[in-house]
CSV table of C-alpha atoms in Angstrom, one decimal:
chain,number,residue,atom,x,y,z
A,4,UNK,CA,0.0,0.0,0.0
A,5,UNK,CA,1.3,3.2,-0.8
A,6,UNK,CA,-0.2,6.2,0.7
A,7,UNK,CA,-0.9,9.7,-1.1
A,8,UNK,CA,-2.1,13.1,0.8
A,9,UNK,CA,-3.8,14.8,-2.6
A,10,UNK,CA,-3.8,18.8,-2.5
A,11,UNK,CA,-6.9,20.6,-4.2
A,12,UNK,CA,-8.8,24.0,-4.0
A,13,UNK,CA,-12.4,25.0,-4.5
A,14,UNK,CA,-13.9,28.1,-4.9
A,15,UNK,CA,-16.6,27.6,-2.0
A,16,UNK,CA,-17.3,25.6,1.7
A,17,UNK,CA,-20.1,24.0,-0.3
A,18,UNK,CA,-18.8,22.7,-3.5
A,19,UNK,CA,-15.5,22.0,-1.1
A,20,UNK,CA,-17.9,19.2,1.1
A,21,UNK,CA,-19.3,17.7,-1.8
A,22,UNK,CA,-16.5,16.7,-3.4
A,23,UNK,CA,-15.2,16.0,0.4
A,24,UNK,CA,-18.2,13.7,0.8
A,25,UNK,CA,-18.1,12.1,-2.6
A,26,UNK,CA,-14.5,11.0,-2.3
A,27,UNK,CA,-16.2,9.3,0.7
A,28,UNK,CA,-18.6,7.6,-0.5
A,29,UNK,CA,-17.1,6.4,-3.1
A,30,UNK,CA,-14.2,5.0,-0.9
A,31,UNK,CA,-11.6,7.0,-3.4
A,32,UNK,CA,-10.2,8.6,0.2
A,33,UNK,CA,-10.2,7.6,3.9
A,34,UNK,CA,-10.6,11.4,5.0
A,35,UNK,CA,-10.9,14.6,3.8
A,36,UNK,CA,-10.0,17.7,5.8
A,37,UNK,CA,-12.0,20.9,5.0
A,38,UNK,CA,-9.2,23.5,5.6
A,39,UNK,CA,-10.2,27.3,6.5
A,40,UNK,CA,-10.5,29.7,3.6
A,41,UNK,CA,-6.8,31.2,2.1
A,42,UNK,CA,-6.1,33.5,-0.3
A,43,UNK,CA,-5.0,31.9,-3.6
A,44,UNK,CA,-2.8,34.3,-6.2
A,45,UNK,CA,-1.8,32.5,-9.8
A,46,UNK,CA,-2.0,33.5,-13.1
A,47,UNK,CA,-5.0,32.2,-15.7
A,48,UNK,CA,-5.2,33.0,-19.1
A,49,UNK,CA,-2.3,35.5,-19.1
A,50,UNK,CA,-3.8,37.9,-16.1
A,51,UNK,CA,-2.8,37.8,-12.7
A,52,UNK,CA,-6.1,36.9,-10.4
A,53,UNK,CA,-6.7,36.7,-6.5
A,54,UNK,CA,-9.1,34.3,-4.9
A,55,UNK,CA,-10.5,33.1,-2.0
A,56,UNK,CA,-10.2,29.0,-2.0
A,57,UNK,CA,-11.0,26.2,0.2
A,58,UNK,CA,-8.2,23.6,0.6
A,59,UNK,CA,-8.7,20.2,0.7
A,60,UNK,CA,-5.9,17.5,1.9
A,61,UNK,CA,-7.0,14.2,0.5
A,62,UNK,CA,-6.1,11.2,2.3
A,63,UNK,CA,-5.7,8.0,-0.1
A,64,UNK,CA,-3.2,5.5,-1.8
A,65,UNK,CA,-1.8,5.3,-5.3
A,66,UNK,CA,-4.3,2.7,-6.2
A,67,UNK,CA,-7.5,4.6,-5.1
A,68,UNK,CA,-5.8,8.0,-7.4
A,69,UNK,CA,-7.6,7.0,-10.5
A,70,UNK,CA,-10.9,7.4,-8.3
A,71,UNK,CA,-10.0,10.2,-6.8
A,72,UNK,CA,-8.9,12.1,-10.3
A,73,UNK,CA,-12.5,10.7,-12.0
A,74,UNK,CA,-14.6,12.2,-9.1
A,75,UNK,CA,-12.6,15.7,-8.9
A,76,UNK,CA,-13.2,15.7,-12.9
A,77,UNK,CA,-16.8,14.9,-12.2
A,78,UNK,CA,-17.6,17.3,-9.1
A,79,UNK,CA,-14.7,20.3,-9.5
A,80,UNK,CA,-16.1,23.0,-10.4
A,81,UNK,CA,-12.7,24.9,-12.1
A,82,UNK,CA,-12.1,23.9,-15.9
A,83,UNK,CA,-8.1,23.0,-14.5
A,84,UNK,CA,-8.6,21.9,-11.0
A,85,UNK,CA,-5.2,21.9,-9.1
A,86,UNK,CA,-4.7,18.1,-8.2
A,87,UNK,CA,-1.8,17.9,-7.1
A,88,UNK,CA,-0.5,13.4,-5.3
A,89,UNK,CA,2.7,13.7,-3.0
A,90,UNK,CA,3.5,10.3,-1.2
A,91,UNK,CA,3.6,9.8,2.2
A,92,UNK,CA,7.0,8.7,3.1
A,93,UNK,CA,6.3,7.9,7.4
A,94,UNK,CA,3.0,8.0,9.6
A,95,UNK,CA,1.9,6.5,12.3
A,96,UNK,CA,1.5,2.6,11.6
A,97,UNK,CA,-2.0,2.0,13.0
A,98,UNK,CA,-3.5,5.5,10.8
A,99,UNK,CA,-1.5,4.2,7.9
A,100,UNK,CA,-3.1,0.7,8.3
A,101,UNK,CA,-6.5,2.7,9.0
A,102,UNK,CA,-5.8,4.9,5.8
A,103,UNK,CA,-5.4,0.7,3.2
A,104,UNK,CA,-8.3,-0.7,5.1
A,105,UNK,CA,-11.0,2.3,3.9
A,106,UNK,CA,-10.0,2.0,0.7
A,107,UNK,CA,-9.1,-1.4,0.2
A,108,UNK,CA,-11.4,-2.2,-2.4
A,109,UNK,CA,-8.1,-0.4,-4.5
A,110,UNK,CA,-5.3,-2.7,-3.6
């Protein structure tokens, strides 16, 4: 099993828990956290914009990311939604272990 913590944005707290709850569902994560608002600054389409964002840190494992990337498509609502899979190199064994069995239908 190897574990992923998946980095994404949404414009708004309730388009942020849906796709925080479908990733549930659907078994694609074991948790979702539903971070405060920040301010986001990038450049789209050759201007220079400011937003307000909701992160979400996406709990999963590499097997479970082709889920995950399907329901983001499916529920984002951003033409390029920031997705962005870093691995998880240590944790705590009985979270990590926690982490395989919610989304074991992926391994």
């Amino acid at each position: 099993m190897e574990p992923l913590l998946i980095l994404t944005n949404l414009p708004d707290v309730a388009s942020a828990e849906k796709l925080a709850h479908a990733l549930i569902e659907h078994r694609a994560a074991a948790c979702v956290n539903v971070l405060a608002a920040c301010r986001s600054i990038y450049r789209w389409e050759g201007a220079v914009e400011t937003a307000v964002e909701i992160p979400l840190l996406i709990k999963t494992t590499r097997a479970a990311y082709p889920l995950v990337e399907e329901i983001v498509r499916v529920h984002h609502p951003y033409d390029v939604p920031e997705l962005i899979a870093t691995p998880i190199t240590y944790g705590l064994p009985a979270y990590l272990d926690w982490l395989a069995a919610e989304t074991d239908k992926h391994e």
